[in-house]
C-alpha cells in the first residue's frame, strides 16, 4: 500500500503530470483542459440540498480548493479554506422553446469554456437550468489539473449520496487521502536517482521509434483549434464476451486484447512494423488514493514489433 503522510494544509509540490498541464495553461488557452459535463435531471429537485452537497464535496476534497503558484522553490499548490461552490441557477421555463434552447446552449458553453484562474482556486463550478416543471439540466466544470476519469466516479457517487442523505458517505478505512499529501508523497519518491533510472528505461524502450504515418493524417497546425467530437459505439454483450473469451484462452485481459486489436489495425493501415500506442492508466494501485479526487492518470507508451507479421494471438 502507498505510504501517504497527512500534513497540515501547507504548500505542496505539483506532480510531474500536473506540471505539464500548468505549463500548457500558461502558454495557451486553458479551455481545452476544462473538464465539463451536463446531465438531465427529472423530478422535484431541491436546489438548497444540491448546493449543500456540492459544498460538502469541495470541503472534503482539497483538489477543488487548490491554488497554484510559481516561486523560488518551484511550482506549488495549496488548499484554500472551504467556501461555497459557485452554482448559477436559471429558471428558463417562461421562455419560448427556441429561445430556451438558445439560452441552454449559451449557459452550458460558458460553463464549459470559461477558463479557470489556477492562481485563484475555486476549481469547481456549476450551472443549474430549470427547463420545465420537473425538468432540469445540471452542468459541472473543473480543471483537468485536479481531476481525471477516476475522480468523476468519486464525484458522482459522493454527490448523489450527499444530496440524498444530507451528508457525504464515509471514506473507506485507509482511503481518501488529501490530494496535496498524495502529490507530496509521489514527488518525494521521484528523487534525482530514481528519475535517472526511469529516464534511462524509457529512452531505451523508445529509442529509434518513428511517428505513425496514417494515410489520411493531417499536417500539424501552428495554433490548434481543439475542436473535435466524440463517437460512441455500443457493443452488444455477446461480442464483449467473445473478446473476453479470446483473452482467457491466451492469459490476457480484455484491455490487452483491445490494444492488440488497435495495433493490428494500425499495422494494416500504415504497413509499419514498429508501432507505439499510448494507453491511459489510472495510477491508483493503492487503497490510499481510491477515494481521492485529483489528477493522477498517466499515459504509457506501448511499443510493439510487428515486423515479422505475427499472428493475433502472438
mmCIF file of C-alpha atoms in Angstrom:
data_model
loop_
_atom_site.group_PDB
_atom_site.id
_atom_site.type_symbol
_atom_site.label_atom_id
_atom_site.label_comp_id
_atom_site.label_asym_id
_atom_site.label_seq_id
_atom_site.Cartn_x
_atom_site.Cartn_y
_atom_site.Cartn_z
ATOM 1 C CA UNK A 1 0.000 0.000 0.000
ATOM 2 C CA UNK A 2 1.134 3.541 -0.720
ATOM 3 C CA UNK A 3 2.517 5.415 2.296
ATOM 4 C CA UNK A 4 0.979 8.885 2.430
ATOM 5 C CA UNK A 5 1.624 11.061 5.457
ATOM 6 C CA UNK A 6 -1.125 13.575 6.316
ATOM 7 C CA UNK A 7 0.285 17.084 6.606
ATOM 8 C CA UNK A 8 -1.041 20.445 7.628
ATOM 9 C CA UNK A 9 -2.643 22.289 4.738
ATOM 10 C CA UNK A 10 0.530 23.982 3.551
ATOM 11 C CA UNK A 11 2.051 24.322 0.101
ATOM 12 C CA UNK A 12 2.886 21.070 -1.669
ATOM 13 C CA UNK A 13 4.776 20.379 -4.907
ATOM 14 C CA UNK A 14 2.962 19.530 -8.120
ATOM 15 C CA UNK A 15 3.136 16.060 -9.585
ATOM 16 C CA UNK A 16 5.047 15.722 -12.849
ATOM 17 C CA UNK A 17 1.758 15.378 -14.741
ATOM 18 C CA UNK A 18 0.357 18.499 -13.089
ATOM 19 C CA UNK A 19 3.447 20.475 -14.041
ATOM 20 C CA UNK A 20 2.769 19.674 -17.696
ATOM 21 C CA UNK A 21 -0.804 20.959 -17.521
ATOM 22 C CA UNK A 22 0.244 24.045 -15.579
ATOM 23 C CA UNK A 23 2.816 24.902 -18.242
ATOM 24 C CA UNK A 24 0.339 24.386 -21.074
ATOM 25 C CA UNK A 25 -2.216 26.560 -19.284
ATOM 26 C CA UNK A 26 0.362 29.366 -19.208
ATOM 27 C CA UNK A 27 1.242 29.035 -22.878
ATOM 28 C CA UNK A 28 -2.169 28.580 -24.448
ATOM 29 C CA UNK A 29 -5.883 28.936 -23.907
ATOM 30 C CA UNK A 30 -6.732 26.863 -20.847
ATOM 31 C CA UNK A 31 -10.212 25.952 -22.086
ATOM 32 C CA UNK A 32 -9.151 22.623 -23.659
ATOM 33 C CA UNK A 33 -8.196 21.390 -20.186
ATOM 34 C CA UNK A 34 -11.555 22.179 -18.631
ATOM 35 C CA UNK A 35 -13.498 19.014 -17.867
ATOM 36 C CA UNK A 36 -17.218 19.733 -18.184
ATOM 37 C CA UNK A 37 -20.256 17.502 -18.184
ATOM 38 C CA UNK A 38 -24.027 18.011 -18.088
ATOM 39 C CA UNK A 39 -26.910 15.797 -17.014
ATOM 40 C CA UNK A 40 -30.658 15.985 -17.451
ATOM 41 C CA UNK A 41 -32.468 15.620 -14.136
ATOM 42 C CA UNK A 42 -36.131 14.767 -13.625
ATOM 43 C CA UNK A 43 -38.220 15.370 -10.513
ATOM 44 C CA UNK A 44 -38.694 17.809 -7.670
ATOM 45 C CA UNK A 45 -35.097 18.956 -7.339
ATOM 46 C CA UNK A 46 -34.118 20.574 -4.021
ATOM 47 C CA UNK A 47 -31.720 23.360 -5.007
ATOM 48 C CA UNK A 48 -30.549 24.029 -1.452
ATOM 49 C CA UNK A 49 -29.725 20.345 -0.955
ATOM 50 C CA UNK A 50 -27.739 20.289 -4.196
ATOM 51 C CA UNK A 51 -25.778 23.382 -3.134
ATOM 52 C CA UNK A 52 -25.064 21.836 0.268
ATOM 53 C CA UNK A 53 -23.902 18.606 -1.390
ATOM 54 C CA UNK A 54 -21.516 20.488 -3.684
ATOM 55 C CA UNK A 55 -20.155 22.492 -0.750
ATOM 56 C CA UNK A 56 -19.566 19.314 1.258
ATOM 57 C CA UNK A 57 -17.776 17.761 -1.705
ATOM 58 C CA UNK A 58 -15.424 20.742 -2.037
ATOM 59 C CA UNK A 59 -14.794 20.736 1.698
ATOM 60 C CA UNK A 60 -13.760 17.066 1.710
ATOM 61 C CA UNK A 61 -11.669 17.154 -1.469
ATOM 62 C CA UNK A 62 -8.896 19.721 -1.315
ATOM 63 C CA UNK A 63 -8.321 19.328 -5.082
ATOM 64 C CA UNK A 64 -11.204 21.735 -5.789
ATOM 65 C CA UNK A 65 -9.702 24.335 -3.415
ATOM 66 C CA UNK A 66 -6.102 24.260 -4.644
ATOM 67 C CA UNK A 67 -4.293 27.446 -5.647
ATOM 68 C CA UNK A 68 -1.234 27.184 -7.896
ATOM 69 C CA UNK A 69 1.781 29.464 -7.768
ATOM 70 C CA UNK A 70 5.377 29.658 -9.005
ATOM 71 C CA UNK A 71 8.163 30.837 -6.737
ATOM 72 C CA UNK A 72 11.830 30.466 -5.966
ATOM 73 C CA UNK A 73 11.233 26.915 -4.706
ATOM 74 C CA UNK A 74 9.343 25.878 -7.846
ATOM 75 C CA UNK A 75 5.678 25.242 -8.538
ATOM 76 C CA UNK A 76 3.446 24.846 -5.508
ATOM 77 C CA UNK A 77 -0.186 24.095 -4.771
ATOM 78 C CA UNK A 78 -2.003 24.905 -1.567
ATOM 79 C CA UNK A 79 -5.602 24.419 -0.485
ATOM 80 C CA UNK A 80 -7.689 27.406 0.472
ATOM 81 C CA UNK A 81 -10.284 27.170 3.260
ATOM 82 C CA UNK A 82 -13.665 25.721 2.256
ATOM 83 C CA UNK A 83 -16.087 28.121 0.594
ATOM 84 C CA UNK A 84 -19.437 27.730 -1.197
ATOM 85 C CA UNK A 85 -19.212 26.303 -4.705
ATOM 86 C CA UNK A 86 -20.350 28.743 -7.389
ATOM 87 C CA UNK A 87 -23.688 27.370 -8.661
ATOM 88 C CA UNK A 88 -25.636 29.557 -11.081
ATOM 89 C CA UNK A 89 -29.368 28.829 -11.088
ATOM 90 C CA UNK A 90 -31.543 29.952 -14.006
ATOM 91 C CA UNK A 91 -35.267 29.387 -14.471
ATOM 92 C CA UNK A 92 -35.923 29.212 -18.215
ATOM 93 C CA UNK A 93 -39.482 27.885 -18.123
ATOM 94 C CA UNK A 94 -41.129 31.097 -19.301
ATOM 95 C CA UNK A 95 -39.066 31.365 -22.470
ATOM 96 C CA UNK A 96 -40.303 30.253 -25.853
ATOM 97 C CA UNK A 97 -38.898 26.837 -26.898
ATOM 98 C CA UNK A 98 -36.391 28.239 -29.391
ATOM 99 C CA UNK A 99 -35.201 30.978 -27.026
ATOM 100 C CA UNK A 100 -34.979 28.435 -24.197
ATOM 101 C CA UNK A 101 -32.819 26.122 -26.308
ATOM 102 C CA UNK A 102 -30.518 29.031 -27.194
ATOM 103 C CA UNK A 103 -30.234 30.051 -23.544
ATOM 104 C CA UNK A 104 -29.394 26.470 -22.508
ATOM 105 C CA UNK A 105 -26.694 26.210 -25.161
ATOM 106 C CA UNK A 106 -25.227 29.600 -24.212
ATOM 107 C CA UNK A 107 -25.026 28.890 -20.482
ATOM 108 C CA UNK A 108 -23.626 25.397 -20.958
ATOM 109 C CA UNK A 109 -20.980 26.714 -23.328
ATOM 110 C CA UNK A 110 -19.950 29.432 -20.883
ATOM 111 C CA UNK A 111 -19.706 26.903 -18.060
ATOM 112 C CA UNK A 112 -17.516 24.637 -20.186
ATOM 113 C CA UNK A 113 -15.365 27.267 -21.906
ATOM 114 C CA UNK A 114 -14.668 29.993 -19.337
ATOM 115 C CA UNK A 115 -11.026 29.497 -18.253
ATOM 116 C CA UNK A 116 -10.182 28.834 -14.613
ATOM 117 C CA UNK A 117 -7.669 31.047 -12.846
ATOM 118 C CA UNK A 118 -5.289 28.496 -11.335
ATOM 119 C CA UNK A 119 -3.880 31.211 -9.097
ATOM 120 C CA UNK A 120 -7.270 31.954 -7.530
ATOM 121 C CA UNK A 121 -8.595 28.494 -6.708
ATOM 122 C CA UNK A 122 -12.322 27.654 -6.722
ATOM 123 C CA UNK A 123 -11.795 24.911 -9.313
ATOM 124 C CA UNK A 124 -15.348 23.581 -9.292
ATOM 125 C CA UNK A 125 -18.362 25.456 -10.633
ATOM 126 C CA UNK A 126 -21.848 24.572 -11.762
ATOM 127 C CA UNK A 127 -24.895 25.772 -13.658
ATOM 128 C CA UNK A 128 -28.405 24.555 -12.893
ATOM 129 C CA UNK A 129 -31.059 25.257 -15.516
ATOM 130 C CA UNK A 130 -34.748 24.662 -14.983
ATOM 131 C CA UNK A 131 -36.297 23.941 -18.351
ATOM 132 C CA UNK A 132 -39.705 22.565 -17.289
ATOM 133 C CA UNK A 133 -41.873 21.803 -14.290
ATOM 134 C CA UNK A 134 -39.736 18.858 -13.187
ATOM 135 C CA UNK A 135 -37.050 19.120 -15.874
ATOM 136 C CA UNK A 136 -33.546 20.365 -15.074
ATOM 137 C CA UNK A 137 -30.070 20.401 -16.557
ATOM 138 C CA UNK A 138 -27.068 20.350 -14.236
ATOM 139 C CA UNK A 139 -23.614 21.175 -15.628
ATOM 140 C CA UNK A 140 -20.387 20.942 -13.634
ATOM 141 C CA UNK A 141 -16.930 22.064 -14.715
ATOM 142 C CA UNK A 142 -13.479 21.736 -13.208
ATOM 143 C CA UNK A 143 -9.876 21.804 -14.430
ATOM 144 C CA UNK A 144 -8.032 18.696 -15.565
ATOM 145 C CA UNK A 145 -5.078 19.624 -13.338
ATOM 146 C CA UNK A 146 -7.121 18.442 -10.315
ATOM 147 C CA UNK A 147 -9.470 15.902 -11.915
ATOM 148 C CA UNK A 148 -9.450 12.724 -14.020
ATOM 149 C CA UNK A 149 -11.760 9.911 -15.088
ATOM 150 C CA UNK A 150 -11.444 8.055 -11.775
ATOM 151 C CA UNK A 151 -12.290 11.294 -9.962
ATOM 152 C CA UNK A 152 -15.518 11.520 -11.955
ATOM 153 C CA UNK A 153 -16.807 8.292 -10.426
ATOM 154 C CA UNK A 154 -15.995 9.556 -6.921
ATOM 155 C CA UNK A 155 -17.725 12.881 -7.585
ATOM 156 C CA UNK A 156 -20.912 11.311 -8.930
ATOM 157 C CA UNK A 157 -21.099 8.725 -6.138
ATOM 158 C CA UNK A 158 -20.496 11.168 -3.294
ATOM 159 C CA UNK A 159 -22.618 13.962 -4.743
ATOM 160 C CA UNK A 160 -25.580 11.590 -5.118
ATOM 161 C CA UNK A 161 -25.300 10.319 -1.534
ATOM 162 C CA UNK A 162 -24.771 13.804 -0.076
ATOM 163 C CA UNK A 163 -27.837 15.123 -1.909
ATOM 164 C CA UNK A 164 -29.986 12.187 -0.818
ATOM 165 C CA UNK A 165 -28.817 11.832 2.789
ATOM 166 C CA UNK A 166 -27.607 15.329 3.615
ATOM 167 C CA UNK A 167 -24.099 14.015 4.361
ATOM 168 C CA UNK A 168 -21.193 12.560 2.415
ATOM 169 C CA UNK A 169 -20.637 8.811 2.542
ATOM 170 C CA UNK A 170 -17.753 7.774 4.819
ATOM 171 C CA UNK A 171 -14.425 7.088 3.146
ATOM 172 C CA UNK A 172 -13.208 3.532 3.273
ATOM 173 C CA UNK A 173 -10.716 2.820 6.094
ATOM 174 C CA UNK A 174 -7.266 3.812 4.900
ATOM 175 C CA UNK A 175 -8.620 5.600 1.812
ATOM 176 C CA UNK A 176 -9.409 9.185 0.905
ATOM 177 C CA UNK A 177 -6.027 10.874 1.337
ATOM 178 C CA UNK A 178 -5.897 14.577 0.507
ATOM 179 C CA UNK A 179 -4.540 15.219 -2.938
ATOM 180 C CA UNK A 180 -1.833 17.638 -1.768
ATOM 181 C CA UNK A 181 -0.497 14.883 0.510
ATOM 182 C CA UNK A 182 -0.562 12.419 -2.391
ATOM 183 C CA UNK A 183 1.351 14.856 -4.607
ATOM 184 C CA UNK A 184 3.981 15.394 -1.890
ATOM 185 C CA UNK A 185 4.469 11.653 -1.399
ATOM 186 C CA UNK A 186 4.819 10.960 -5.108
ATOM 187 C CA UNK A 187 7.272 13.770 -5.714
ATOM 188 C CA UNK A 188 9.331 12.551 -2.763
ATOM 189 C CA UNK A 189 9.613 9.152 -4.469
ATOM 190 C CA UNK A 190 10.938 10.772 -7.650
ATOM 191 C CA UNK A 191 14.330 11.921 -6.454
ATOM 192 C CA UNK A 192 17.190 12.572 -8.907
ATOM 193 C CA UNK A 193 18.479 8.977 -8.761
ATOM 194 C CA UNK A 194 15.033 7.480 -9.376
ATOM 195 C CA UNK A 195 14.366 9.905 -12.232
ATOM 196 C CA UNK A 196 17.644 8.924 -13.887
ATOM 197 C CA UNK A 197 16.631 5.252 -13.748
ATOM 198 C CA UNK A 198 13.195 5.927 -15.215
ATOM 199 C CA UNK A 199 14.538 8.252 -17.901
ATOM 200 C CA UNK A 200 17.105 5.663 -18.929
ATOM 201 C CA UNK A 201 14.460 2.947 -19.096
ATOM 202 C CA UNK A 202 12.107 4.915 -21.340
ATOM 203 C CA UNK A 203 14.893 6.169 -23.566
ATOM 204 C CA UNK A 204 15.774 2.536 -24.116
ATOM 205 C CA UNK A 205 12.190 1.445 -24.753
ATOM 206 C CA UNK A 206 11.511 4.229 -27.252
ATOM 207 C CA UNK A 207 14.902 4.514 -28.928
ATOM 208 C CA UNK A 208 14.501 4.695 -32.710
ATOM 209 C CA UNK A 209 10.694 4.806 -32.627
ATOM 210 C CA UNK A 210 9.160 6.534 -35.626
ATOM 211 C CA UNK A 211 5.951 8.580 -35.769
ATOM 212 C CA UNK A 212 2.831 6.847 -37.005
ATOM 213 C CA UNK A 213 2.226 7.573 -40.688
ATOM 214 C CA UNK A 214 -1.504 7.235 -41.267
ATOM 215 C CA UNK A 215 -2.558 7.635 -44.926
ATOM 216 C CA UNK A 216 -5.221 10.244 -44.085
ATOM 217 C CA UNK A 217 -3.192 12.077 -41.448
ATOM 218 C CA UNK A 218 -3.156 15.861 -41.419
ATOM 219 C CA UNK A 219 -0.190 18.173 -41.163
ATOM 220 C CA UNK A 220 0.185 19.836 -37.747
ATOM 221 C CA UNK A 221 -1.003 23.421 -37.472
ATOM 222 C CA UNK A 222 0.628 26.284 -35.604
ATOM 223 C CA UNK A 223 -2.452 27.047 -33.498
ATOM 224 C CA UNK A 224 -4.736 24.036 -32.975
ATOM 225 C CA UNK A 225 -8.404 24.853 -32.535
ATOM 226 C CA UNK A 226 -9.063 21.880 -30.197
ATOM 227 C CA UNK A 227 -12.391 21.484 -31.991
ATOM 228 C CA UNK A 228 -13.433 17.878 -32.035
ATOM 229 C CA UNK A 229 -16.217 15.429 -31.481
ATOM 230 C CA UNK A 230 -16.889 12.110 -29.836
ATOM 231 C CA UNK A 231 -18.058 8.900 -31.478
ATOM 232 C CA UNK A 232 -19.760 6.413 -29.178
ATOM 233 C CA UNK A 233 -20.079 2.795 -30.267
ATOM 234 C CA UNK A 234 -22.213 0.357 -28.297
ATOM 235 C CA UNK A 235 -21.013 -3.230 -28.381
ATOM 236 C CA UNK A 236 -23.520 -5.988 -27.667
ATOM 237 C CA UNK A 237 -22.798 -8.153 -24.588
ATOM 238 C CA UNK A 238 -22.268 -11.211 -26.798
ATOM 239 C CA UNK A 239 -19.393 -9.512 -28.629
ATOM 240 C CA UNK A 240 -17.752 -8.422 -25.368
ATOM 241 C CA UNK A 241 -17.969 -11.952 -24.039
ATOM 242 C CA UNK A 242 -16.306 -13.292 -27.176
ATOM 243 C CA UNK A 243 -13.474 -10.798 -26.733
ATOM 244 C CA UNK A 244 -13.067 -11.775 -23.078
ATOM 245 C CA UNK A 245 -13.014 -15.412 -24.145
ATOM 246 C CA UNK A 246 -10.128 -14.669 -26.536
ATOM 247 C CA UNK A 247 -8.254 -13.104 -23.641
ATOM 248 C CA UNK A 248 -8.880 -16.044 -21.301
ATOM 249 C CA UNK A 249 -7.550 -18.501 -23.875
ATOM 250 C CA UNK A 250 -4.275 -16.567 -24.032
ATOM 251 C CA UNK A 251 -3.944 -15.397 -20.442
ATOM 252 C CA UNK A 252 -4.727 -11.796 -21.368
ATOM 253 C CA UNK A 253 -7.101 -9.149 -20.069
ATOM 254 C CA UNK A 254 -9.791 -7.510 -22.187
ATOM 255 C CA UNK A 255 -7.624 -4.374 -22.277
ATOM 256 C CA UNK A 256 -4.698 -6.351 -23.714
ATOM 257 C CA UNK A 257 -6.960 -7.852 -26.385
ATOM 258 C CA UNK A 258 -8.213 -4.411 -27.420
ATOM 259 C CA UNK A 259 -4.720 -2.891 -27.519
ATOM 260 C CA UNK A 260 -3.587 -5.782 -29.702
ATOM 261 C CA UNK A 261 -6.555 -5.133 -31.999
ATOM 262 C CA UNK A 262 -5.597 -1.453 -32.303
ATOM 263 C CA UNK A 263 -2.006 -2.412 -33.067
ATOM 264 C CA UNK A 264 -3.097 -4.903 -35.721
ATOM 265 C CA UNK A 265 -5.386 -2.319 -37.293
ATOM 266 C CA UNK A 266 -2.649 0.323 -37.394
ATOM 267 C CA UNK A 267 -0.275 -2.219 -38.916
ATOM 268 C CA UNK A 268 -2.817 -2.869 -41.667
ATOM 269 C CA UNK A 269 -3.368 0.832 -42.391
ATOM 270 C CA UNK A 270 0.238 2.013 -42.253
ATOM 271 C CA UNK A 271 2.351 -1.006 -43.164
ATOM 272 C CA UNK A 272 4.672 -0.081 -40.289
ATOM 273 C CA UNK A 273 6.111 -2.930 -38.275
ATOM 274 C CA UNK A 274 7.214 -0.807 -35.322
ATOM 275 C CA UNK A 275 4.254 0.793 -33.553
ATOM 276 C CA UNK A 276 3.886 2.850 -30.384
ATOM 277 C CA UNK A 277 0.381 3.124 -28.934
ATOM 278 C CA UNK A 278 -0.482 5.276 -25.933
ATOM 279 C CA UNK A 279 -2.833 3.995 -23.254
ATOM 280 C CA UNK A 280 -4.149 5.693 -20.145
ATOM 281 C CA UNK A 281 -3.599 4.137 -16.724
ATOM 282 C CA UNK A 282 -5.375 5.265 -13.552
ATOM 283 C CA UNK A 283 -2.175 5.068 -11.415
ATOM 284 C CA UNK A 284 -4.323 4.249 -8.384
ATOM 285 C CA UNK A 285 -2.994 0.851 -7.391
ATOM 286 C CA UNK A 286 -3.245 1.539 -3.651
ATOM 287 C CA UNK A 287 -6.181 1.895 -1.303
ATOM 288 C CA UNK A 288 -4.918 5.251 -0.022
ATOM 289 C CA UNK A 289 -5.915 7.050 -3.244
ATOM 290 C CA UNK A 290 -9.021 5.016 -4.082
ATOM 291 C CA UNK A 291 -11.364 7.754 -2.797
ATOM 292 C CA UNK A 292 -9.193 10.773 -3.631
ATOM 293 C CA UNK A 293 -10.263 13.297 -6.253
ATOM 294 C CA UNK A 294 -7.242 14.561 -8.166
ATOM 295 C CA UNK A 295 -5.226 14.308 -11.366
ATOM 296 C CA UNK A 296 -3.343 11.002 -11.161
ATOM 297 C CA UNK A 297 -3.991 9.456 -14.581
ATOM 298 C CA UNK A 298 -0.873 8.720 -16.625
ATOM 299 C CA UNK A 299 -0.250 7.777 -20.245
ATOM 300 C CA UNK A 300 2.034 4.848 -21.043
ATOM 301 C CA UNK A 301 3.649 4.234 -24.423
ATOM 302 C CA UNK A 302 3.322 0.597 -25.507
ATOM 303 C CA UNK A 303 5.744 -0.362 -28.267
ATOM 304 C CA UNK A 304 5.083 -3.430 -30.392
ATOM 305 C CA UNK A 305 7.267 -5.142 -33.003
ATOM 306 C CA UNK A 306 5.016 -6.445 -35.787
ATOM 307 C CA UNK A 307 7.724 -6.579 -38.429
ATOM 308 C CA UNK A 308 7.640 -10.400 -38.765
ATOM 309 C CA UNK A 309 3.862 -10.431 -39.316
ATOM 310 C CA UNK A 310 2.961 -12.144 -36.024
ATOM 311 C CA UNK A 311 -0.405 -13.812 -35.517
ATOM 312 C CA UNK A 312 -3.028 -12.001 -33.474
ATOM 313 C CA UNK A 313 -2.505 -14.449 -30.624
ATOM 314 C CA UNK A 314 1.187 -13.572 -30.563
#
